[in-house]
Coordinates of C-alpha atoms in Angstrom, one line a residue:
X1 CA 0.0 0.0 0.0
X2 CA 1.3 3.2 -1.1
X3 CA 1.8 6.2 1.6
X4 CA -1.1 9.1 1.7
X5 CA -0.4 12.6 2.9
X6 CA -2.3 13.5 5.3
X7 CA -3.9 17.4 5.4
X8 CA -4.1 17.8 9.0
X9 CA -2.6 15.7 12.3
X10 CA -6.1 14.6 13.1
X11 CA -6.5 13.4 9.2
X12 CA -3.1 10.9 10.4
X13 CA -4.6 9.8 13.4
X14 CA -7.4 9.0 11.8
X15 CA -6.0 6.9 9.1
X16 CA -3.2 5.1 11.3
X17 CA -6.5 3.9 13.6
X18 CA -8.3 2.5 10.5
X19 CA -4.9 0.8 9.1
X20 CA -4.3 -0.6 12.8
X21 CA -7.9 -1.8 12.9
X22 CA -7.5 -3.6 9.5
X23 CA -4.2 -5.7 10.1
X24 CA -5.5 -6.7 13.5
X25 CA -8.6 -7.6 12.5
X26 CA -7.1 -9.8 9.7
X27 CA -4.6 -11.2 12.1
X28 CA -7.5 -12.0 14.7
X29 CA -9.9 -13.6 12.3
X30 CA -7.2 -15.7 11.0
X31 CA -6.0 -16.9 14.3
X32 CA -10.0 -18.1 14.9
X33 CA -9.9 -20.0 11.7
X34 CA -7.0 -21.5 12.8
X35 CA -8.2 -22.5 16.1
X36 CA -11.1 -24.0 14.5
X37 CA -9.6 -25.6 11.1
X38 CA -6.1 -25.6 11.4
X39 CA -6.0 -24.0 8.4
X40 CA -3.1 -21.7 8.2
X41 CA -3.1 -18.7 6.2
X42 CA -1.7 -17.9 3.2
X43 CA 1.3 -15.7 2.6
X44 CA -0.9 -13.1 0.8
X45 CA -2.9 -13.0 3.9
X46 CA 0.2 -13.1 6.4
X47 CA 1.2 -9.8 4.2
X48 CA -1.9 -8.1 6.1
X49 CA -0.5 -8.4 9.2
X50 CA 1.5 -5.1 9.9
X51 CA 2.0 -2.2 12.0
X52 CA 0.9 1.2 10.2
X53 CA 3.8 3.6 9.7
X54 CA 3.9 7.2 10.2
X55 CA 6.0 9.2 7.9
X56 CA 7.2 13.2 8.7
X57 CA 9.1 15.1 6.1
X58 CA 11.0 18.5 7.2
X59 CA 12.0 20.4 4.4
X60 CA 12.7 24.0 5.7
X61 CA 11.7 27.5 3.5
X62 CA 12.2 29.8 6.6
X63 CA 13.7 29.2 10.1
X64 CA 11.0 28.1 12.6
X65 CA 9.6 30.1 15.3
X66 CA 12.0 30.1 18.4
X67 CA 11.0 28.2 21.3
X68 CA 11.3 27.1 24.6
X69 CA 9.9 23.4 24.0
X70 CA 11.6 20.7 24.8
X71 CA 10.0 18.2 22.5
X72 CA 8.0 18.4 18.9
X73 CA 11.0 19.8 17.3
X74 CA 13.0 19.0 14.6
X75 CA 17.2 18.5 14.9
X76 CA 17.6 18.6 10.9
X77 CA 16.0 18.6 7.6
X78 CA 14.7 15.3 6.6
X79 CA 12.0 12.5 6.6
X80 CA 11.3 10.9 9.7
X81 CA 9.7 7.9 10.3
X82 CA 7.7 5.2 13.2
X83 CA 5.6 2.2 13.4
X84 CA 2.6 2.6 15.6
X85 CA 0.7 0.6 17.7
X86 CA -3.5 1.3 19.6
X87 CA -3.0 4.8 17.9
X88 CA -6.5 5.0 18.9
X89 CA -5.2 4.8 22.6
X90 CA -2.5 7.2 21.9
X91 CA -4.4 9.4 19.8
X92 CA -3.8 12.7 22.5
X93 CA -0.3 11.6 22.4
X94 CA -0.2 11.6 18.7
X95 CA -2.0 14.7 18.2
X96 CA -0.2 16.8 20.9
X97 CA 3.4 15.9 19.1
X98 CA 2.0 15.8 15.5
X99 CA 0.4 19.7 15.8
X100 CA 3.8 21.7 16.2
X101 CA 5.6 20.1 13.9
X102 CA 3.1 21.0 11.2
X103 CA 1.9 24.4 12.5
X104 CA 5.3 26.1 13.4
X105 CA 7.4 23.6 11.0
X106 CA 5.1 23.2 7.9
X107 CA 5.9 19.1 7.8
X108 CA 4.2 16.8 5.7
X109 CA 2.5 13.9 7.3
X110 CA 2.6 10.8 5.4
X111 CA 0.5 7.2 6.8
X112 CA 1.3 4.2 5.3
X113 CA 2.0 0.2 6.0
X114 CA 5.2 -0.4 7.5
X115 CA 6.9 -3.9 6.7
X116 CA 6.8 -4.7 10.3
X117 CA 4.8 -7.4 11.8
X118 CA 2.1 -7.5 13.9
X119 CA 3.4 -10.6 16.7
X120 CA 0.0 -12.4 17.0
X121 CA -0.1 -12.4 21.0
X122 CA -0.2 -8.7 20.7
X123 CA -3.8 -9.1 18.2
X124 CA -5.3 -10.6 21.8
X125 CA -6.9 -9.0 24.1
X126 CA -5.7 -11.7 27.0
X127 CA -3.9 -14.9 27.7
X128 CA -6.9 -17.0 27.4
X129 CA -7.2 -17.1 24.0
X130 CA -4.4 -19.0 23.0
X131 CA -5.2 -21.8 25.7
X132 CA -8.1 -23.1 23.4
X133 CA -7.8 -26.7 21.7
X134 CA -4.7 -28.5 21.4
X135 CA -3.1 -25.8 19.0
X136 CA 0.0 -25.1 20.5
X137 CA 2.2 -21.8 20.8
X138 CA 5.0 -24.1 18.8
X139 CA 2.3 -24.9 16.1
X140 CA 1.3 -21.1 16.0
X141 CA 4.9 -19.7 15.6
X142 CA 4.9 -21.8 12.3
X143 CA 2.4 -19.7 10.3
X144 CA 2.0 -16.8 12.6
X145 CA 4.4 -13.5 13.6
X146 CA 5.8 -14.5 16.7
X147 CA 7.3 -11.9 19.2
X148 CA 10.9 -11.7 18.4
X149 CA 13.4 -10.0 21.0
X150 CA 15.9 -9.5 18.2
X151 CA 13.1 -6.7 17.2
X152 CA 12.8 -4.8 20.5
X153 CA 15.2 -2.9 21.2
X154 CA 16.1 0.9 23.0
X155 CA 18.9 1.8 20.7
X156 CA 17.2 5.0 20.0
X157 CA 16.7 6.6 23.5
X158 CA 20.1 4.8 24.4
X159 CA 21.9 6.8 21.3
X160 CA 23.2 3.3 19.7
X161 CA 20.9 3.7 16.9
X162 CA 22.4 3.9 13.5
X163 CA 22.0 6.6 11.5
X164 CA 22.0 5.0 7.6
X165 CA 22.4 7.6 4.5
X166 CA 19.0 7.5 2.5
X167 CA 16.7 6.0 5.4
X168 CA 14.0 7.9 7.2
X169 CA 15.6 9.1 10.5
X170 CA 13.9 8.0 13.9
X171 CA 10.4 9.5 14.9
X172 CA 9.9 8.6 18.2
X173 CA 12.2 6.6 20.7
X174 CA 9.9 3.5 20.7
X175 CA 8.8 1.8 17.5
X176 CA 5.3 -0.5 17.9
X177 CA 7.1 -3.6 18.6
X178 CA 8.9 -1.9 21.4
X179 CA 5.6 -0.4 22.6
X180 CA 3.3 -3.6 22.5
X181 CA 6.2 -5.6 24.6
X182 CA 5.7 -3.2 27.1
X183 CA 2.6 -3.0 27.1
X184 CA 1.6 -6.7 28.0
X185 CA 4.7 -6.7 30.5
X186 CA 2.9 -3.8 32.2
X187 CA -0.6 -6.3 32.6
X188 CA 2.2 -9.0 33.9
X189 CA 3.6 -7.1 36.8
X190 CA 0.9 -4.7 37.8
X191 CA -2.6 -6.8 37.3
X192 CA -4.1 -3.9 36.0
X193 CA -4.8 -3.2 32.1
X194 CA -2.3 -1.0 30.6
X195 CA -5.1 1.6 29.3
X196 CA -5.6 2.4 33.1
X197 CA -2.2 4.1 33.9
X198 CA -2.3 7.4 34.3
X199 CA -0.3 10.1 32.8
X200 CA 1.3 11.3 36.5
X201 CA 3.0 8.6 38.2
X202 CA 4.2 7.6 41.9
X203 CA 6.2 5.0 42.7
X204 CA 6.6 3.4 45.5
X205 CA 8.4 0.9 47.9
X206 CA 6.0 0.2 50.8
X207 CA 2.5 -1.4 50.7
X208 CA 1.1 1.1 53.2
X209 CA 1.3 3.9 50.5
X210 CA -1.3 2.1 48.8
X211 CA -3.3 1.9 52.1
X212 CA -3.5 5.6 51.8
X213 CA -3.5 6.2 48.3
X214 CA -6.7 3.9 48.5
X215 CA -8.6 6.0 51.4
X216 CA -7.5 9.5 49.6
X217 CA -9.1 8.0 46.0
X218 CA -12.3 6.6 48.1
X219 CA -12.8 10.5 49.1
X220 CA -12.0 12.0 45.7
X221 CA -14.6 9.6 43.9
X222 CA -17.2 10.1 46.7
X223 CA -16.9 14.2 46.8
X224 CA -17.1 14.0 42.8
X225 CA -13.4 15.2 42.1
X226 CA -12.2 11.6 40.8
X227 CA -13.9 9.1 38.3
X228 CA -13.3 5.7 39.4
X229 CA -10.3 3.5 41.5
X230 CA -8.6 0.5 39.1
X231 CA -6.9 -1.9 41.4
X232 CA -5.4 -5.1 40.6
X233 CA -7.1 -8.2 39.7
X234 CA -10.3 -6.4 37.7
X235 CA -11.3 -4.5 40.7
X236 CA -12.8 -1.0 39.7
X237 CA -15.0 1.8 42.3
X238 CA -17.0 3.6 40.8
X239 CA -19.5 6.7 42.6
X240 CA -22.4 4.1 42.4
X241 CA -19.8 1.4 44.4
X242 CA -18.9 3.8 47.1
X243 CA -19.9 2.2 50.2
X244 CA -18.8 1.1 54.0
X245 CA -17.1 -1.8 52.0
X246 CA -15.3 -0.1 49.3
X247 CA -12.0 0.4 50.9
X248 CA -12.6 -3.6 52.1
X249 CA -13.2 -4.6 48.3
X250 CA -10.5 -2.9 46.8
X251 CA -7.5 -4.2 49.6
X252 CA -9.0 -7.5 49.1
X253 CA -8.0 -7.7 45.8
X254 CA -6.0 -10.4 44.5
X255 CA -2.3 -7.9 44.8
X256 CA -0.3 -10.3 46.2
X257 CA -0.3 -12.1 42.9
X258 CA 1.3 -9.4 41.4
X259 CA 5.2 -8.5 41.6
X260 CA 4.6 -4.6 41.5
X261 CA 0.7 -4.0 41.9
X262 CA -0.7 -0.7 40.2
X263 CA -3.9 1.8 41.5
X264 CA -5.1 4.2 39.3
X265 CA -6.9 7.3 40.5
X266 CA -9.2 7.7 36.5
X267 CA -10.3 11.7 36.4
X268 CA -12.6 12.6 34.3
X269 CA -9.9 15.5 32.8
X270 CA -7.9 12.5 32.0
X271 CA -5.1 14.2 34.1
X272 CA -5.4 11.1 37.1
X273 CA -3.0 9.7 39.3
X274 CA -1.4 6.0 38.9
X275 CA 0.8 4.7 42.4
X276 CA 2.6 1.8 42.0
X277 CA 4.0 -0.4 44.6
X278 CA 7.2 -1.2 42.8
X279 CA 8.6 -3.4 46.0
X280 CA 12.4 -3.1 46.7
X281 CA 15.9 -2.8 44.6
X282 CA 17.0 -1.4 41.5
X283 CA 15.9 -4.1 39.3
X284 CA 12.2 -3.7 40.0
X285 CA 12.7 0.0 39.8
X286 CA 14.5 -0.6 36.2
X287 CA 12.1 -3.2 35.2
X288 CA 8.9 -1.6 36.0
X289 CA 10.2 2.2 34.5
X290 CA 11.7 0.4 31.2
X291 CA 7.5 -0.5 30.6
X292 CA 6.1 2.7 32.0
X293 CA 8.2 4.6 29.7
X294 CA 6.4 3.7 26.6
X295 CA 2.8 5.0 27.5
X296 CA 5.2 8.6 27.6
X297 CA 4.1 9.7 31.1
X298 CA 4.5 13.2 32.1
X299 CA 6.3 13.0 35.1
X300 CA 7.2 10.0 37.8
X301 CA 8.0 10.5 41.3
X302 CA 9.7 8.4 43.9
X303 CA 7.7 8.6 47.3
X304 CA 9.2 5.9 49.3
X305 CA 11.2 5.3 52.5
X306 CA 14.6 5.6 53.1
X307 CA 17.9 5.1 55.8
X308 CA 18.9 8.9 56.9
X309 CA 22.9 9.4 57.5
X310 CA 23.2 12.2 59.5
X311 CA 22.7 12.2 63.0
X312 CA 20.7 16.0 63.3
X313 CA 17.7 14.2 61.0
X314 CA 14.6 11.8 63.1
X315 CA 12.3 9.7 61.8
X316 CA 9.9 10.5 60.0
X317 CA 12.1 13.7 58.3
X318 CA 11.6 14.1 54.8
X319 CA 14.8 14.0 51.9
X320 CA 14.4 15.7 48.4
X321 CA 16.9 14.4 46.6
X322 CA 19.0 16.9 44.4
X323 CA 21.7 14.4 43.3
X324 CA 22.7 10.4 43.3
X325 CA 25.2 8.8 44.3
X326 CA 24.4 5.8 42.4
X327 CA 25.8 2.2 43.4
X328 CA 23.0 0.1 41.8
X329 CA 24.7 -1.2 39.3
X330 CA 22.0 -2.0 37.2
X331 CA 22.3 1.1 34.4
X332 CA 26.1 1.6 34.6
X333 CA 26.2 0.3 30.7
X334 CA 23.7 2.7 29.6
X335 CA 24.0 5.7 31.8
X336 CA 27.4 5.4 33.4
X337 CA 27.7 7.0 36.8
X338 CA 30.3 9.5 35.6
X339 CA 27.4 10.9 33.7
X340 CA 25.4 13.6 36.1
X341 CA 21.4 12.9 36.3
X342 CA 20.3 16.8 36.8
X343 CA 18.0 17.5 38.9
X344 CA 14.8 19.1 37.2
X345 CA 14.1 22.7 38.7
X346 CA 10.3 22.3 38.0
X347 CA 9.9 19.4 39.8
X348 CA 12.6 20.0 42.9
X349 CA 10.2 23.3 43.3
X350 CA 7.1 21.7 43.5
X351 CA 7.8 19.0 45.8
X352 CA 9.4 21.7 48.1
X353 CA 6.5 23.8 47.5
X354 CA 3.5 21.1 48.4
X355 CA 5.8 20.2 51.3
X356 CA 5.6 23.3 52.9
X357 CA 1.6 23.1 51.9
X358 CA 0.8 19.9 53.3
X359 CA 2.9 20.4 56.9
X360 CA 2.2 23.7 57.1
X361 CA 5.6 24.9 58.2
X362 CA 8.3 27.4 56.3
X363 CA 11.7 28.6 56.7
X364 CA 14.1 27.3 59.1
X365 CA 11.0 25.0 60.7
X366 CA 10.8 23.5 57.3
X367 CA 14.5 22.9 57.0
X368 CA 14.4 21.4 59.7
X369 CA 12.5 18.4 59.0
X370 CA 12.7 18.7 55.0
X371 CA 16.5 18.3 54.0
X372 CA 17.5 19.0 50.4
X373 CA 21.1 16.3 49.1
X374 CA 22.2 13.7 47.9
X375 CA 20.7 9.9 48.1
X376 CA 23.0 7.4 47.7
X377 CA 21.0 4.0 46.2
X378 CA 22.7 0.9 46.5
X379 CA 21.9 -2.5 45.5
X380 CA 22.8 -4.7 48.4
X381 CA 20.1 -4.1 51.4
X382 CA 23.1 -5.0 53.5
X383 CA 25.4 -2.9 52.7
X384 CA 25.9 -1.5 56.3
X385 CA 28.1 -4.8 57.0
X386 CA 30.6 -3.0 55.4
X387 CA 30.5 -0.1 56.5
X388 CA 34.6 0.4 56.7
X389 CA 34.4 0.7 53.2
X390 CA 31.8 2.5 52.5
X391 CA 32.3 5.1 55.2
X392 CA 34.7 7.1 52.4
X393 CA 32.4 7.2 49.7
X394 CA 29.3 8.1 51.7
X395 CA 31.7 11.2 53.2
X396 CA 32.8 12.4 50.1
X397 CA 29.7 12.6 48.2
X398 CA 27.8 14.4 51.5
X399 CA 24.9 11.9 51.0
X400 CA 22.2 12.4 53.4
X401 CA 20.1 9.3 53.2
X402 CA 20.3 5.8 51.6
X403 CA 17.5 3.5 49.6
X404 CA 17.5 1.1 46.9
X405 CA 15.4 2.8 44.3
X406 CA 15.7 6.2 43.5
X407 CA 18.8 6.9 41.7
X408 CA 18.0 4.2 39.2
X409 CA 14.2 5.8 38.6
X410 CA 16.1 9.1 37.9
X411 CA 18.4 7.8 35.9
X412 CA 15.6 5.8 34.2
X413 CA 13.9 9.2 34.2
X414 CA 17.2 10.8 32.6
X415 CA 17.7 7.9 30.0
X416 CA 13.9 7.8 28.5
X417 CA 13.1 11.4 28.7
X418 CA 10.8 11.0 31.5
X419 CA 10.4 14.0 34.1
X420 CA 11.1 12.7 37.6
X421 CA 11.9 13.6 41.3
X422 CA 12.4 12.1 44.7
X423 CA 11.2 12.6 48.1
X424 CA 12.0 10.0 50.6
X425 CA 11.3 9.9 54.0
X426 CA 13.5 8.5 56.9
X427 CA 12.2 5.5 58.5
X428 CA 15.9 4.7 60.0
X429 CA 19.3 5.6 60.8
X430 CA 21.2 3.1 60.3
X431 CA 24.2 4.2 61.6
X432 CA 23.3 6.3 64.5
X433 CA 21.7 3.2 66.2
X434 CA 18.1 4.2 64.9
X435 CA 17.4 0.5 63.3
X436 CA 13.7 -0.5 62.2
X437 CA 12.2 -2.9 64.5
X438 CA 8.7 -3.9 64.5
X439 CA 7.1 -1.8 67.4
X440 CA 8.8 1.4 66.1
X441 CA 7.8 0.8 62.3
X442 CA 4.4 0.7 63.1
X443 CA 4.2 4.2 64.6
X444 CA 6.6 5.7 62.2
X445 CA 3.7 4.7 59.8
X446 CA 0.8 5.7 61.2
X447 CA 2.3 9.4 61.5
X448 CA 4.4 9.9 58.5
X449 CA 2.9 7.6 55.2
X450 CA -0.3 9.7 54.7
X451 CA 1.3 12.7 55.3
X452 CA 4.0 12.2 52.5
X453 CA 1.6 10.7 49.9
X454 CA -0.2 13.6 50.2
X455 CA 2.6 15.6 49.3
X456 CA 3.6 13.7 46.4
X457 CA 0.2 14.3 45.0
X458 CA -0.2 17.8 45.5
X459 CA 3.5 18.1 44.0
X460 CA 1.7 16.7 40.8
X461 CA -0.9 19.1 40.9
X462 CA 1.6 21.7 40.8
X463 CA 3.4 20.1 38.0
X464 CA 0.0 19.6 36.4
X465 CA 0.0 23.4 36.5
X466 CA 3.2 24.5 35.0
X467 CA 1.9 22.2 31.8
X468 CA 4.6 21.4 29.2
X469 CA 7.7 23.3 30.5
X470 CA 8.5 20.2 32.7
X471 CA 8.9 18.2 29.9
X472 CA 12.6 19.7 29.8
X473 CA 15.4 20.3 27.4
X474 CA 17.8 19.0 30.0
X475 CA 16.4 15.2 29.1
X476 CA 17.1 16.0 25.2
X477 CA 20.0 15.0 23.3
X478 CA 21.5 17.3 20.3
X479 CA 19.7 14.8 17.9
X480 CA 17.1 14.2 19.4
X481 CA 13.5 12.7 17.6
X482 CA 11.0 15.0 17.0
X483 CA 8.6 13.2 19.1
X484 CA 9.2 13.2 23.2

């Protein structure tokens, strides 16, 4: 099928939904026949089966107009180029990246088939479909596009991507492929559907944040200010389920089956709130980000618990970190430590700013129990059993407090052009003889979790405020794709 331009962004959107719709429709049906025949299909039908491409062409007449941006912009003339994936699910996306470039660049917007298969897991809706009959996924693979981790790859966002003389430069920095991994990974680990995350994310690394984040939700829905609660499992509150039970129904849910469970907090201004309980270490934190990513979030923020290293600090103190000392180990191939992870002014302001909101206290009183440094994340829970050697390091970078989690979210952040911050707060001291023991845990919670989940979210509505300037230029590389 030959390319059409495409007179407006919405005219593109529009066609890459029907072209979507078509191949996976074709690649459904034939997956039934199959399951009821066994009769394969043939290669003319098999050619039906692809992603829809989206093709941009730059060719300048006049400089652009200047600005501030940091994303729908253009690093060179050329023609640029994706595969894309539920473009009907990522139509604001589409639409909010597409309208610049055509408006303040004068691009042409070409849709078209791509030569890229559609993996038939990724035609189904769920798991269940394949577990019908005695066709096996061996049997499948033999006439059907089979997901192929040869294909999925970050070598554009990681800067290893291959620039070839001739060929359409990168769009985006995730291709469909990419995308639709990610997507049924996210259904894996969080028991929630994918379309239910939210475009402002918290992340954390206690269960009792979700206690809270569940009570808060409950209170939105029933004063009208929030649409519905998604937990994991299938479980979703609604205004007609608010009832005594509804906090009951949704901890009950099956989230124990689920490595990193996911809530969603759905408003109606599509602008909701999705915590996730992302459990403890840098590889959860790596694993669960590397799938967020793709859905192209506008901001993630680690609210979490963490060991304080200074003796003036108590529990229950508050850390917003401005710098990582990072010992996780996990990125050091793809964003080495020498490499500094800024800290984002718009987001380091409004989690300073909804801290002094939610406790009420300013000035020295706030400095006092909210201390702005450096978090050193490490990726041995233990590493306080050798302390002789850490002791050096942990001086000479000034670190103030210690956790598993958050310099690898920000360097995640850093690495996938995703805004993100930290705030932590001190649940032990590790090496003043403050260790957490059962009694004293369980009135550290009770005072400080709601308290700092509350903050988090109120730093979102601030960031929620200052609109697309957060998205910033300090994530961007020099050539960068157009699309964020």
């Amino acid at each position: 099928m030959t390319f059409e331009i495409a007179a407006t962004p919405q005219e593109a959107v529009d066609r890459l939904e029907l072209l979507y719709e078509q191949a996976r429709t074709a690649l459904r049906n034939d997956l039934q026949r199959f399951f009821t025949t066994a009769e394969p299909p043939t290669l003319e039908e098999r050619a039906l089966y692809r992603y829809p491409m989206l093709r941009i062409t730059y060719e300048p007449s006049k400089l652009p107009a200047a600005t501030r941006r940091g994303y729908a912009k253009f690093s060179m003339p050329g023609i640029y180029s994706t595969t894309v994936t539920q473009p009907g699910e990522f139509r604001t996306y589409l639409l909010d990246q597409l309208q610049p470039l055509v408006e303040e660049y004068g691009a042409t917007i070409e849709t078209g088939v791509s030569n890229q298969e559609i993996p038939y897991p990724y035609a189904l809706d769920g798991g269940d479909e394949l577990g019908r009959g005695a066709v096996t996924a061996a049997e499948l693979a033999r006439y059907f596009p089979t997901p192929l981790l040869a294909l999925v790859g970050d070598e554009v966002a990681d800067g290893t991507f291959e620039i070839v003389e001739g060929e359409p430069r990168p769009l985006s920095l995730f291709d469909a492929v990419r995308v639709d991994y990610s997507l049924r990974r996210l259904v894996h680990y969080t028991g929630t559907d994918w379309r239910a995350v939210q475009p402002w994310v918290l992340l954390t690394n206690y269960h009792r944040y979700v206690d809270q984040f569940v009570r808060l939700a409950l209170a939105e829905i029933e004063a009208g200010t929030a649409q519905a609660l998604v937990a994991p499992g299938g479980i979703r509150i609604d205004r007609d389920g608010i009832d005594v039970s509804a906090a009951e129904r949704v901890m009950s849910a099956p989230w124990h089956r689920f490595q990193m469970p996911a809530y969603h907090l759905i408003r109606e201004s599509g602008e909701g709130v999705t915590l996730v309980n992302i459990g403890v270490g840098p590889s959860n934190a790596k694993n669960i980000t590397d799938h967020l990513a793709v859905l192209r979030p506008n901001c993630w923020l680690m609210v979490g618990h963490c060991g304080g290293l200074r003796q003036t600090q108590i529990i229950g103190d508050y850390v917003l970190a401005h710098a990582y000392l990072r010992q996780d180990g996990i990125l050091d191939e793809l964003v080495p430590p020498d490499v500094p992870v800024p800290a984002l002014a718009e987001v380091q302001v409004a989690l300073q700013q909804a801290a002094a909101e939610v406790t009420g206290e300013k000035g020295d009183r706030l400095k006092q129990r909210l201390r702005t440094g450096t978090v050193v994340t490490q990726d041995d829970r233990n590493w306080e059993l050798r302390w002789s050697k850490e002791r050096k390091r942990i001086n000479l970078s000034r670190a103030i407090a210690v956790d598993m989690e958050s310099g690898t979210i920000a360097a995640q952040g850093y690495r996938l052009r995703v805004p993100y911050g930290t705030l932590l707060c001190v649940s032990d001291k590790p090496l003043h003889g403050e260790i957490k023991l059962p009694g004293a845990a369980n009135a550290f919670y009770e005072r400080a979790v709601g308290e700092h989940l509350k903050i988090g979210l109120a730093a979102l509505e601030k960031l929620k405020e200052a609109g697309s300037s957060i998205h910033s230029r300090k994530l961007r590389s020099f050539d960068e794709p157009p699309f964020r």
